Coordinates of C-alpha atoms and ligand atoms in Angstrom, one line a residue:
M197 CA 156.3 135.9 87.1
R198 CA 153.0 136.7 87.6
G199 CA 151.7 140.2 86.4
L200 CA 150.7 143.3 88.7
M201 CA 147.2 144.3 87.7
M202 CA 143.9 144.0 89.4
D203 CA 141.8 140.8 89.2
T204 CA 139.0 141.9 88.9
P205 CA 136.1 139.5 87.9
L206 CA 134.2 140.0 84.9
T207 CA 130.6 139.6 85.9
I208 CA 127.4 140.5 84.5
G209 CA 126.7 142.6 87.9
S210 CA 129.7 145.0 86.9
I211 CA 127.8 145.6 83.5
A212 CA 124.6 146.0 85.6
R213 CA 126.6 149.2 87.6
H214 CA 128.1 150.6 84.5
V215 CA 125.3 151.0 82.6
E216 CA 123.2 152.6 85.2
L217 CA 125.7 154.7 86.1
Y218 CA 126.6 155.9 82.9
H219 CA 123.9 155.3 80.8
G220 CA 120.9 155.6 83.3
E221 CA 118.6 157.6 81.0
R222 CA 119.0 155.7 77.9
E223 CA 115.6 154.3 76.9
I224 CA 114.3 150.7 76.9
V225 CA 111.2 150.5 74.7
S226 CA 109.0 147.2 75.2
V227 CA 106.1 145.7 73.3
T228 CA 104.5 143.6 76.0
A229 CA 102.5 140.7 76.1
D230 CA 99.7 141.9 78.5
A231 CA 99.9 146.0 78.0
P232 CA 100.5 148.7 75.7
P233 CA 104.4 149.2 74.8
V234 CA 106.3 150.5 77.9
R235 CA 108.9 153.1 78.0
T236 CA 111.3 152.8 80.7
C237 CA 115.2 153.3 81.0
W238 CA 118.3 151.2 82.0
R239 CA 118.4 152.9 85.2
D240 CA 114.8 152.0 85.9
C241 CA 115.8 148.1 84.6
M242 CA 118.3 148.0 87.0
R243 CA 116.3 149.2 89.8
R244 CA 113.9 146.6 89.1
A245 CA 116.5 144.0 88.6
R246 CA 117.5 144.6 91.8
R247 CA 114.0 144.0 93.4
V248 CA 114.0 140.5 91.6
A249 CA 117.6 139.7 93.3
N250 CA 115.8 140.7 96.6
A251 CA 112.6 138.8 96.0
M252 CA 114.4 135.7 94.8
Q253 CA 116.3 135.8 98.5
T254 CA 113.1 136.4 100.2
L255 CA 111.4 133.1 98.4
G256 CA 114.3 131.3 99.7
A257 CA 116.4 131.2 96.9
K258 CA 120.6 130.4 97.3
P259 CA 123.5 131.3 95.2
G260 CA 124.0 128.7 92.2
D261 CA 119.8 127.9 92.3
T262 CA 118.8 127.9 88.5
V263 CA 115.5 129.6 88.2
A264 CA 113.7 129.7 84.7
T265 CA 111.9 131.8 82.4
L266 CA 109.3 131.1 79.9
A267 CA 108.7 134.6 78.2
W268 CA 109.1 136.8 75.2
N269 CA 111.4 139.8 74.6
D270 CA 109.9 142.2 77.0
H271 CA 111.8 145.1 79.9
R272 CA 110.4 142.6 82.4
H273 CA 112.4 139.7 81.1
L274 CA 115.4 141.9 80.7
E275 CA 115.1 142.4 84.4
I276 CA 114.7 138.8 85.4
Y277 CA 118.0 138.4 83.3
Y278 CA 119.9 140.9 85.5
G279 CA 118.2 140.2 88.6
L280 CA 119.0 136.5 88.7
S281 CA 122.4 136.5 87.4
G282 CA 123.8 139.7 88.7
A283 CA 123.0 138.1 92.3
G284 CA 124.5 134.8 91.5
Y285 CA 121.6 132.5 90.5
V286 CA 121.4 130.8 87.1
C287 CA 118.9 132.4 84.4
H288 CA 117.6 129.4 82.5
T289 CA 115.5 130.6 79.6
I290 CA 113.6 128.1 78.2
N291 CA 112.1 128.2 74.4
P292 CA 108.3 128.2 74.8
R293 CA 108.2 126.7 71.2
L294 CA 109.9 123.1 72.6
F295 CA 107.5 120.2 72.5
A296 CA 106.1 119.8 75.9
E297 CA 108.0 117.0 76.9
Q298 CA 110.9 118.8 76.0
I299 CA 110.2 121.3 78.5
V300 CA 109.3 118.9 81.1
F301 CA 112.6 117.2 80.5
I302 CA 114.7 120.4 80.8
V303 CA 113.0 121.8 83.7
N304 CA 113.5 118.9 85.6
H305 CA 117.1 118.4 84.3
A306 CA 118.3 121.7 85.3
A307 CA 116.2 121.2 88.6
D308 CA 114.8 124.8 88.4
R309 CA 113.1 126.3 91.6
W310 CA 111.0 128.8 90.4
I311 CA 109.6 129.5 86.6
F312 CA 108.9 132.9 85.4
I313 CA 106.3 132.8 82.9
D314 CA 104.2 135.5 80.3
S315 CA 100.5 134.8 81.0
M316 CA 100.0 133.5 77.3
F317 CA 102.1 130.6 78.8
V318 CA 100.1 129.6 81.8
P319 CA 97.9 127.1 80.3
L320 CA 101.1 125.5 78.9
I321 CA 102.7 125.0 82.5
E322 CA 99.0 124.2 83.3
K323 CA 99.2 121.3 81.6
L324 CA 102.6 120.1 82.4
K325 CA 102.2 120.9 86.4
G326 CA 102.1 117.6 87.5
Q327 CA 105.3 116.7 86.0
L328 CA 107.8 119.6 86.9
D329 CA 109.1 117.8 89.8
G330 CA 111.2 120.6 92.2
V331 CA 109.3 123.7 90.9
E332 CA 108.2 125.4 94.0
G333 CA 106.6 128.7 92.6
F334 CA 105.3 130.5 89.2
I335 CA 105.9 133.8 88.9
V336 CA 103.8 135.4 86.1
M337 CA 104.9 138.3 84.7
T338 CA 102.1 140.6 84.9
D339 CA 100.3 143.0 87.4
E340 CA 97.7 142.1 89.6
A341 CA 94.7 143.2 87.2
H342 CA 96.3 141.0 84.7
M343 CA 96.7 137.9 86.4
P344 CA 95.0 135.0 85.0
D345 CA 92.3 132.6 86.6
S346 CA 94.6 129.5 87.1
S347 CA 94.5 126.2 88.6
L348 CA 97.9 126.5 89.2
D349 CA 99.4 126.0 93.0
G350 CA 102.1 128.6 94.3
L351 CA 101.0 131.2 91.2
L352 CA 102.9 134.6 92.4
C353 CA 101.8 138.0 90.7
Y354 CA 105.6 139.5 89.4
E355 CA 104.5 143.5 90.1
T356 CA 103.5 142.6 93.3
L357 CA 107.0 140.5 94.3
L358 CA 108.6 143.9 92.7
A359 CA 106.5 145.8 95.1
D360 CA 106.9 144.1 98.4
A361 CA 110.9 143.9 97.7
S362 CA 113.7 146.3 98.7
A363 CA 115.4 148.3 95.5
E364 CA 118.8 148.3 97.9
L365 CA 121.4 145.8 96.7
D366 CA 125.0 146.2 96.0
W367 CA 125.8 143.5 92.9
P368 CA 127.7 141.0 94.9
E369 CA 131.7 140.1 93.6
F370 CA 132.5 136.4 93.1
D371 CA 134.6 134.3 91.0
E372 CA 134.2 135.0 87.4
N373 CA 133.6 131.4 86.5
T374 CA 130.6 130.9 88.4
A375 CA 127.5 130.0 86.3
A376 CA 125.4 132.7 85.3
A377 CA 122.5 131.5 82.6
L378 CA 121.6 128.0 81.0
C379 CA 120.2 127.4 77.5
Y380 CA 119.2 123.9 76.4
T381 CA 120.0 123.1 72.5
S382 CA 116.9 122.3 70.8
G383 CA 118.4 119.2 69.2
T384 CA 116.8 117.6 66.1
T385 CA 117.4 114.4 67.9
G386 CA 118.5 113.1 71.2
D387 CA 117.5 115.0 74.7
P388 CA 118.2 118.5 74.4
K389 CA 121.5 119.3 76.1
G390 CA 122.3 122.2 78.4
V391 CA 124.8 124.9 77.9
L392 CA 126.0 126.7 80.9
Y393 CA 127.5 130.3 80.7
S394 CA 129.8 131.6 82.9
H395 CA 129.9 135.3 84.0
R396 CA 133.4 135.7 82.7
S397 CA 132.4 133.9 79.3
T398 CA 129.6 136.2 78.8
V399 CA 131.4 139.6 79.5
L400 CA 134.2 138.5 77.0
H401 CA 131.8 137.5 74.2
A402 CA 130.0 140.6 75.2
Y403 CA 133.3 142.7 74.5
A404 CA 133.9 141.0 71.4
S405 CA 130.7 141.7 70.0
V406 CA 130.7 145.4 70.5
A407 CA 134.1 145.8 68.2
P408 CA 133.7 147.6 65.0
D409 CA 134.3 144.8 62.8
A410 CA 131.9 142.9 65.0
L411 CA 128.5 144.2 65.3
D412 CA 130.1 147.9 66.0
L413 CA 127.6 148.6 68.6
R414 CA 127.8 152.4 69.9
S415 CA 125.8 154.3 72.7
R416 CA 124.3 156.0 69.7
D417 CA 122.7 153.0 68.6
N418 CA 119.2 151.9 68.7
V419 CA 119.1 148.0 68.9
L420 CA 116.2 145.5 67.8
P421 CA 117.0 142.4 69.3
V422 CA 114.6 140.0 67.0
V423 CA 116.3 137.0 68.5
P424 CA 114.8 135.4 71.5
L425 CA 116.0 136.2 75.1
F426 CA 114.9 132.6 75.6
H427 CA 117.3 131.5 73.0
V428 CA 121.1 131.8 73.5
N429 CA 120.6 135.0 75.4
A430 CA 119.5 136.6 72.5
W431 CA 122.6 136.5 70.8
G432 CA 124.1 138.4 73.9
I433 CA 122.3 141.8 73.1
P434 CA 121.3 142.0 76.4
Y435 CA 124.9 142.3 77.8
S436 CA 126.8 144.2 74.5
A437 CA 123.9 146.9 74.6
A438 CA 124.2 147.4 78.4
M439 CA 127.9 147.6 78.0
V440 CA 127.9 150.3 75.6
G441 CA 124.6 151.9 76.7
A442 CA 122.7 151.8 73.5
K443 CA 118.8 151.9 73.5
L444 CA 117.1 148.5 73.2
V445 CA 113.8 148.1 71.4
L446 CA 112.3 144.6 72.4
P447 CA 109.2 143.4 70.0
G448 CA 107.5 141.4 72.5
P449 CA 105.7 138.7 71.4
K450 CA 105.6 140.3 67.9
M451 CA 108.9 138.7 66.9
G452 CA 107.8 137.3 63.6
D453 CA 105.2 140.3 62.6
G454 CA 106.9 142.3 59.5
K455 CA 104.3 145.1 60.2
T456 CA 105.3 145.4 63.9
L457 CA 108.9 145.3 63.2
C458 CA 108.7 147.6 60.4
H459 CA 106.6 150.0 62.6
L460 CA 109.2 149.9 65.5
I461 CA 112.1 150.1 63.2
R462 CA 110.7 153.6 61.9
S463 CA 109.2 154.7 64.9
E464 CA 111.9 154.3 67.5
E465 CA 114.4 155.1 64.9
V466 CA 116.3 151.7 65.2
S467 CA 119.9 152.0 63.8
I468 CA 120.7 148.3 64.1
A469 CA 118.4 145.2 64.0
L470 CA 119.3 141.1 64.6
G471 CA 117.5 138.2 63.8
V472 CA 117.2 135.1 61.7
P473 CA 116.3 135.0 58.1
T474 CA 112.9 134.0 58.2
V475 CA 112.3 137.1 60.1
W476 CA 113.9 139.1 57.6
S477 CA 111.9 137.5 54.7
A478 CA 108.8 138.3 56.7
L479 CA 109.7 141.8 57.2
L480 CA 111.2 142.6 53.4
Q481 CA 107.7 140.9 52.2
Y482 CA 105.4 143.6 54.6
C483 CA 107.6 146.2 53.3
D484 CA 107.1 145.5 49.8
D485 CA 103.4 145.0 50.4
A486 CA 102.9 148.0 51.9
A487 CA 105.5 150.3 49.8
Q488 CA 107.3 151.0 53.3
T489 CA 111.1 151.7 54.0
L490 CA 113.4 151.3 56.5
D491 CA 114.3 154.9 56.5
R492 CA 117.0 154.9 59.4
L493 CA 118.1 151.4 59.6
E494 CA 121.9 151.2 58.9
R495 CA 122.4 147.4 59.4
T496 CA 120.8 144.1 60.1
V497 CA 123.1 141.2 61.7
I498 CA 121.7 138.0 60.1
G499 CA 122.4 134.0 61.5
G500 CA 121.3 131.1 62.8
A501 CA 121.1 129.7 59.4
A502 CA 122.6 130.4 55.8
V503 CA 121.5 133.9 54.5
P504 CA 120.5 133.9 50.6
R505 CA 122.4 136.5 48.5
S506 CA 118.6 137.7 47.4
M507 CA 118.1 138.8 51.4
V508 CA 121.4 140.9 51.3
Q509 CA 120.7 142.2 47.8
A510 CA 117.2 143.2 49.0
F511 CA 118.4 144.9 52.0
R512 CA 121.0 146.7 49.9
D513 CA 119.2 147.9 47.2
R514 CA 115.5 148.5 48.5
H515 CA 116.6 149.5 51.9
D516 CA 120.1 150.9 51.7
V517 CA 120.7 148.5 54.8
V518 CA 124.0 146.5 55.2
V519 CA 123.8 142.8 56.3
I520 CA 126.3 141.8 58.5
Q521 CA 126.4 137.9 58.4
G522 CA 127.0 136.2 61.9
W523 CA 127.7 132.3 62.2
G524 CA 127.8 130.6 65.5
M525 CA 125.7 128.2 67.9
T526 CA 124.0 127.9 71.5
E527 CA 127.4 126.2 72.6
M528 CA 129.1 129.4 71.5
S529 CA 127.1 132.2 73.2
P530 CA 126.6 132.1 70.2
L531 CA 129.0 134.2 68.3
G532 CA 132.1 133.1 66.0
T533 CA 132.2 134.6 63.3
V534 CA 131.1 138.0 61.8
N535 CA 131.3 139.3 58.2
T536 CA 132.9 142.6 58.1
L537 CA 135.0 144.3 55.0
K538 CA 138.7 143.5 55.4
A539 CA 141.1 145.8 54.7
G540 CA 142.3 145.6 50.6
L541 CA 138.6 144.3 49.7
E542 CA 137.3 147.9 49.6
G543 CA 137.4 147.7 45.8
L544 CA 135.2 144.4 45.4
S545 CA 132.7 145.1 42.4
P546 CA 129.1 145.4 44.1
D547 CA 128.2 141.9 42.9
D548 CA 131.5 140.3 44.5
K549 CA 130.7 142.6 47.6
L550 CA 127.1 140.4 47.8
D551 CA 129.0 136.9 47.1
L552 CA 131.4 138.0 50.1
A553 CA 128.4 138.8 52.0
T554 CA 126.9 135.2 51.8
K555 CA 129.8 133.8 53.5
A556 CA 129.4 133.0 57.5
G557 CA 132.3 135.7 58.0
R558 CA 136.1 136.0 59.6
A559 CA 136.7 134.7 63.2
M560 CA 136.6 136.9 65.8
F561 CA 139.6 137.2 67.9
G562 CA 138.8 134.9 70.9
C563 CA 137.2 132.2 68.8
E564 CA 139.8 130.1 67.2
L565 CA 138.6 127.8 63.9
R566 CA 140.0 125.0 62.0
I567 CA 138.7 122.5 59.6
V568 CA 139.6 119.3 59.4
D569 CA 139.0 115.9 57.5
D570 CA 137.5 112.4 58.4
E571 CA 141.0 111.6 60.2
G572 CA 141.2 115.1 62.2
R573 CA 143.8 116.3 59.8
E574 CA 143.5 119.9 59.4
L575 CA 142.4 121.1 55.9
P576 CA 144.1 123.9 53.9
R577 CA 142.3 127.4 53.9
D578 CA 142.2 127.7 50.3
G579 CA 138.6 128.4 50.2
V580 CA 138.1 124.9 48.0
A581 CA 138.5 122.2 50.5
F582 CA 135.6 121.1 53.2
G583 CA 135.8 119.7 56.5
A584 CA 134.0 119.5 59.7
L585 CA 134.4 122.8 61.6
Q586 CA 136.3 123.1 64.9
V587 CA 136.2 125.8 67.5
R588 CA 137.8 126.6 70.4
G589 CA 138.1 129.7 73.0
P590 CA 136.7 131.2 76.4
W591 CA 133.3 131.7 74.9
V592 CA 132.6 128.1 73.8
C593 CA 131.3 125.4 76.1
N594 CA 133.7 122.8 77.2
D595 CA 131.2 120.3 78.1
Y596 CA 127.3 120.2 78.7
Y597 CA 125.0 120.7 81.9
K598 CA 125.5 117.1 84.0
L599 CA 126.7 114.8 80.9
E600 CA 130.4 114.9 81.9
G601 CA 132.0 114.4 78.8
S602 CA 129.6 112.2 77.6
A603 CA 128.1 113.8 74.7
G604 CA 131.3 113.0 72.7
T605 CA 131.7 116.8 71.0
H606 CA 135.1 117.6 72.2
T607 CA 138.2 116.4 70.8
H608 CA 141.2 115.0 72.7
D609 CA 143.4 117.9 72.2
G610 CA 140.2 120.7 73.4
W611 CA 138.6 121.7 70.5
F612 CA 134.4 121.8 70.4
E613 CA 133.0 119.9 67.1
T614 CA 130.5 122.3 66.1
G615 CA 128.5 119.6 63.4
D616 CA 129.0 122.1 60.5
V617 CA 131.0 121.7 57.7
A618 CA 132.8 124.5 56.0
T619 CA 135.3 126.2 53.9
I620 CA 137.8 128.7 54.7
D621 CA 139.3 131.0 52.4
P622 CA 142.8 132.5 52.3
E623 CA 141.5 136.1 53.7
G624 CA 140.3 133.9 56.6
Y625 CA 136.1 133.9 55.4
V626 CA 134.0 131.1 56.5
A627 CA 131.6 129.7 54.4
I628 CA 129.1 127.2 56.3
T629 CA 128.3 124.6 53.6
D630 CA 126.2 122.5 55.4
R631 CA 125.4 120.5 58.5
T632 CA 127.6 117.4 58.7
K633 CA 124.7 115.3 58.8
D634 CA 122.8 117.0 55.8
V635 CA 125.9 117.2 53.4
I636 CA 125.1 115.0 50.0
K637 CA 127.7 112.6 49.0
S638 CA 127.2 112.4 45.2
G639 CA 130.0 110.1 43.5
G640 CA 132.4 110.6 46.5
E641 CA 132.2 114.6 46.3
W642 CA 130.2 116.5 48.5
I643 CA 127.4 119.0 47.1
S644 CA 126.1 121.8 49.6
S645 CA 122.8 121.7 50.4
I646 CA 122.7 125.2 51.6
E647 CA 124.2 126.6 48.5
L648 CA 121.5 124.6 46.2
E649 CA 119.0 126.2 48.7
N650 CA 119.9 130.0 48.7
T651 CA 120.0 129.6 45.0
A652 CA 116.6 128.4 44.8
V653 CA 115.6 131.1 46.6
G654 CA 116.9 133.6 44.5
H655 CA 114.0 132.5 42.3
E656 CA 110.7 134.6 42.3
S657 CA 108.2 131.7 42.3
V658 CA 110.0 130.2 45.6
A659 CA 109.1 131.0 49.2
E660 CA 111.3 128.2 50.9
A661 CA 113.2 125.5 49.8
A662 CA 115.1 122.7 51.1
V663 CA 117.3 120.2 49.5
I664 CA 118.1 116.8 50.7
G665 CA 120.2 113.9 49.5
V666 CA 118.1 110.8 48.4
P667 CA 119.9 107.5 47.6
H668 CA 120.6 107.2 43.9
P669 CA 122.2 103.6 42.1
K670 CA 124.9 105.2 40.4
W671 CA 126.2 108.2 42.7
S672 CA 125.0 106.8 46.2
E673 CA 123.2 110.1 46.7
R674 CA 121.9 113.0 44.6
P675 CA 120.1 115.8 45.6
L676 CA 116.1 116.5 45.5
L677 CA 114.9 120.2 46.0
I678 CA 111.7 120.6 47.8
V679 CA 110.0 124.1 47.1
V680 CA 107.5 125.6 48.7
P681 CA 106.0 128.1 45.9
A682 CA 105.6 131.8 46.3
P683 CA 101.8 132.7 47.1
G684 CA 100.1 132.8 43.6
A685 CA 103.0 131.0 41.7
E686 CA 103.3 128.0 39.8
P687 CA 106.6 127.3 39.1
D688 CA 107.0 124.4 36.7
K689 CA 110.3 121.7 37.5
S690 CA 112.1 122.4 34.3
E691 CA 112.1 126.2 34.9
L692 CA 113.3 125.6 38.5
L693 CA 116.1 123.1 37.4
A694 CA 117.2 125.8 34.5
W695 CA 117.4 128.4 36.8
F696 CA 120.4 126.5 38.6
D697 CA 122.5 126.5 35.6
G698 CA 125.7 128.8 35.8
K699 CA 125.1 129.6 39.4
V700 CA 126.6 126.3 40.7
A701 CA 128.5 123.2 39.3
S702 CA 126.6 121.3 36.9
W703 CA 127.1 118.1 38.9
W704 CA 125.3 120.0 41.5
I705 CA 122.1 120.6 40.0
P706 CA 119.1 118.7 41.8
N707 CA 117.8 115.7 39.7
D708 CA 114.0 116.2 40.7
V709 CA 111.9 119.0 42.6
A710 CA 109.0 118.2 45.0
F711 CA 106.4 120.6 45.6
V712 CA 104.8 121.1 49.0
D713 CA 102.9 123.5 50.9
E714 CA 105.1 123.9 54.1
L715 CA 108.3 122.6 55.2
P716 CA 108.8 121.2 58.7
H717 CA 110.8 123.7 61.4
T718 CA 112.6 123.3 64.7
A719 CA 111.6 125.0 67.5
T720 CA 114.6 127.7 66.8
G721 CA 112.8 128.2 63.0
K722 CA 115.3 125.9 61.0
I723 CA 114.3 123.6 58.4
K724 CA 114.0 120.1 60.2
K725 CA 116.1 118.1 57.4
I726 CA 115.4 114.6 59.7
E727 CA 111.9 115.2 59.2
L728 CA 111.9 115.8 55.7
R729 CA 114.2 113.2 54.9
R730 CA 111.4 110.5 56.7
Q731 CA 108.7 112.5 54.8
F732 CA 110.6 111.8 51.7
A733 CA 112.2 108.0 52.4
D734 CA 110.1 106.5 50.0
Y735 CA 110.9 108.9 47.3
A736 CA 112.7 107.8 44.0
F737 CA 114.1 109.8 41.3
P738 CA 112.6 109.3 37.8
H739 CA 114.1 106.8 35.7
E740 CA 116.9 109.0 33.7
Ligands
LIG300 P1 120.2 124.6 67.2 O1 120.6 124.2 68.1 O2 118.4 124.9 67.8 O3 120.3 124.3 66.1 P2 121.6 127.1 67.4 O4 121.3 128.2 67.2 O5 122.7 126.5 68.3 O6 120.5 126.2 67.5 O7 122.1 126.5 66.1 C1 123.4 126.5 65.3 C2 123.5 126.1 64.1 O8 123.1 127.1 63.3 C3 125.0 126.2 63.3 O9 125.9 125.0 63.8 C4 124.6 126.1 61.9 O10 124.3 125.2 61.3 C5 123.6 127.2 61.6 N1 124.1 128.4 61.7 C6 124.0 129.6 62.1 N2 124.5 130.6 61.5 C7 124.5 130.1 60.3 C8 125.1 131.0 59.1 N3 125.4 131.9 59.1 N4 125.2 130.2 57.7 C9 124.7 128.8 58.1 N5 124.4 128.1 59.2 C10 124.1 128.8 60.3

């Protein structure tokens, strides 16, 4: 027997309708690429989003067409998100930090018909224009006064396009499984792969994100996403913040700038900020140097890479801010686990709570998890067994765009291989120990490069650290610690290695330390281990 409830489709347009009706006056503050900060509100955002939708129709766009963006986090990018997806187009966000060849590849692979660009990216597009096959026009996200001189054909001015379009539109209803947004993984090898989010997956992910044991988002929150709108939909914040009617504070191109972030957090009374660890290192450093505190900030959501204990502690002790670690990936919209305290753990000592906070967190309802061994057998949830982490659920990708199952990332029984190695403890907390390809295999046992890196950055002379496995005649592989010293520090090897004593198993302690000026990073700011392994291909451990 079927239930007798309404089959109302879960669409992004329905979030747009809701926020405009119930939270229309709630502010959106945005640093922009071309002007002083702009103050607007959700009502204006949706009015302008309807103009975007109508403008696209006038340009000749058809539902299902992919339209790209190449832009920072500002109010215009947010309007484009809603204007495109809400009207049935696919909003394809492009990471401007990708290599030029990768941008060409994904624009052509996605068959984008138009690209919305921040003016600062016009020179980048000028270099690529001959290679972007199907693109009919470029819309520069500025007004006439700030239009750049350019050799590009088909250059349109965003504000003029909006002024000429009607603000009248009823967000259309359609099947909730319709594609809404597209984001390519920046993959360290091979071509980028497209993850095609649906309206349903986006709305369900937003519902799950706002829950108290997830991000606990409320209408009274002032939210600062320092995660880019061009990467995994800024962790879904444009949708979850709208769902609850929170104030949004958008940092524009000033994402990695500690001073701007500190100023925004203080002046806009930000209560929750979200970003990757490198962003928070910059902010914490600035606060220390400028003797600033983050007064109103209550919590930071940190994910995208492992969160060092020292960072959780700095937020707690110096700023009275709770760190909520999250784990996920582009293929998962992105959230899979969130680290909040479970009933029964309230009595843990402050130190034990710090240890717990360095884990990736517990599964959200809607994202099932399991760890398996090399034969695909499920491993115990005992906090000790390491295994390949697999997930499934309604906001996990079922396939990549136009790859028809050829990526080999799904098991025959419908689970997605995350490529991460993890433990799950009896309480359900997941700890990510490595990427499958980064784990160090020493004498048949696994060593977690992430845990060694986290321990290393806890030392005051270390600015950044990476650990890779290097071939070893007896143990097959042993860890090499690669360190970028903190400004002005001159750490010595034996002092750094002694730092690990008592913090990790003795057989995990790296065999040697190498010092470098900088580490290679991917377009999303993660350490590029593949490149490091190449750099250290000729390295051999000193004789023992
Ligand atoms: P990219 O495809 O550019 O690497 P993603 O954001 O999809 O970008 O990266 C997802 C990966 O980031 C995960 O598979 C995992 O390896 C890593 N990651 C994300 N969150 C955490 C976390 N809390 N702890 C450790 N690693 C994390």
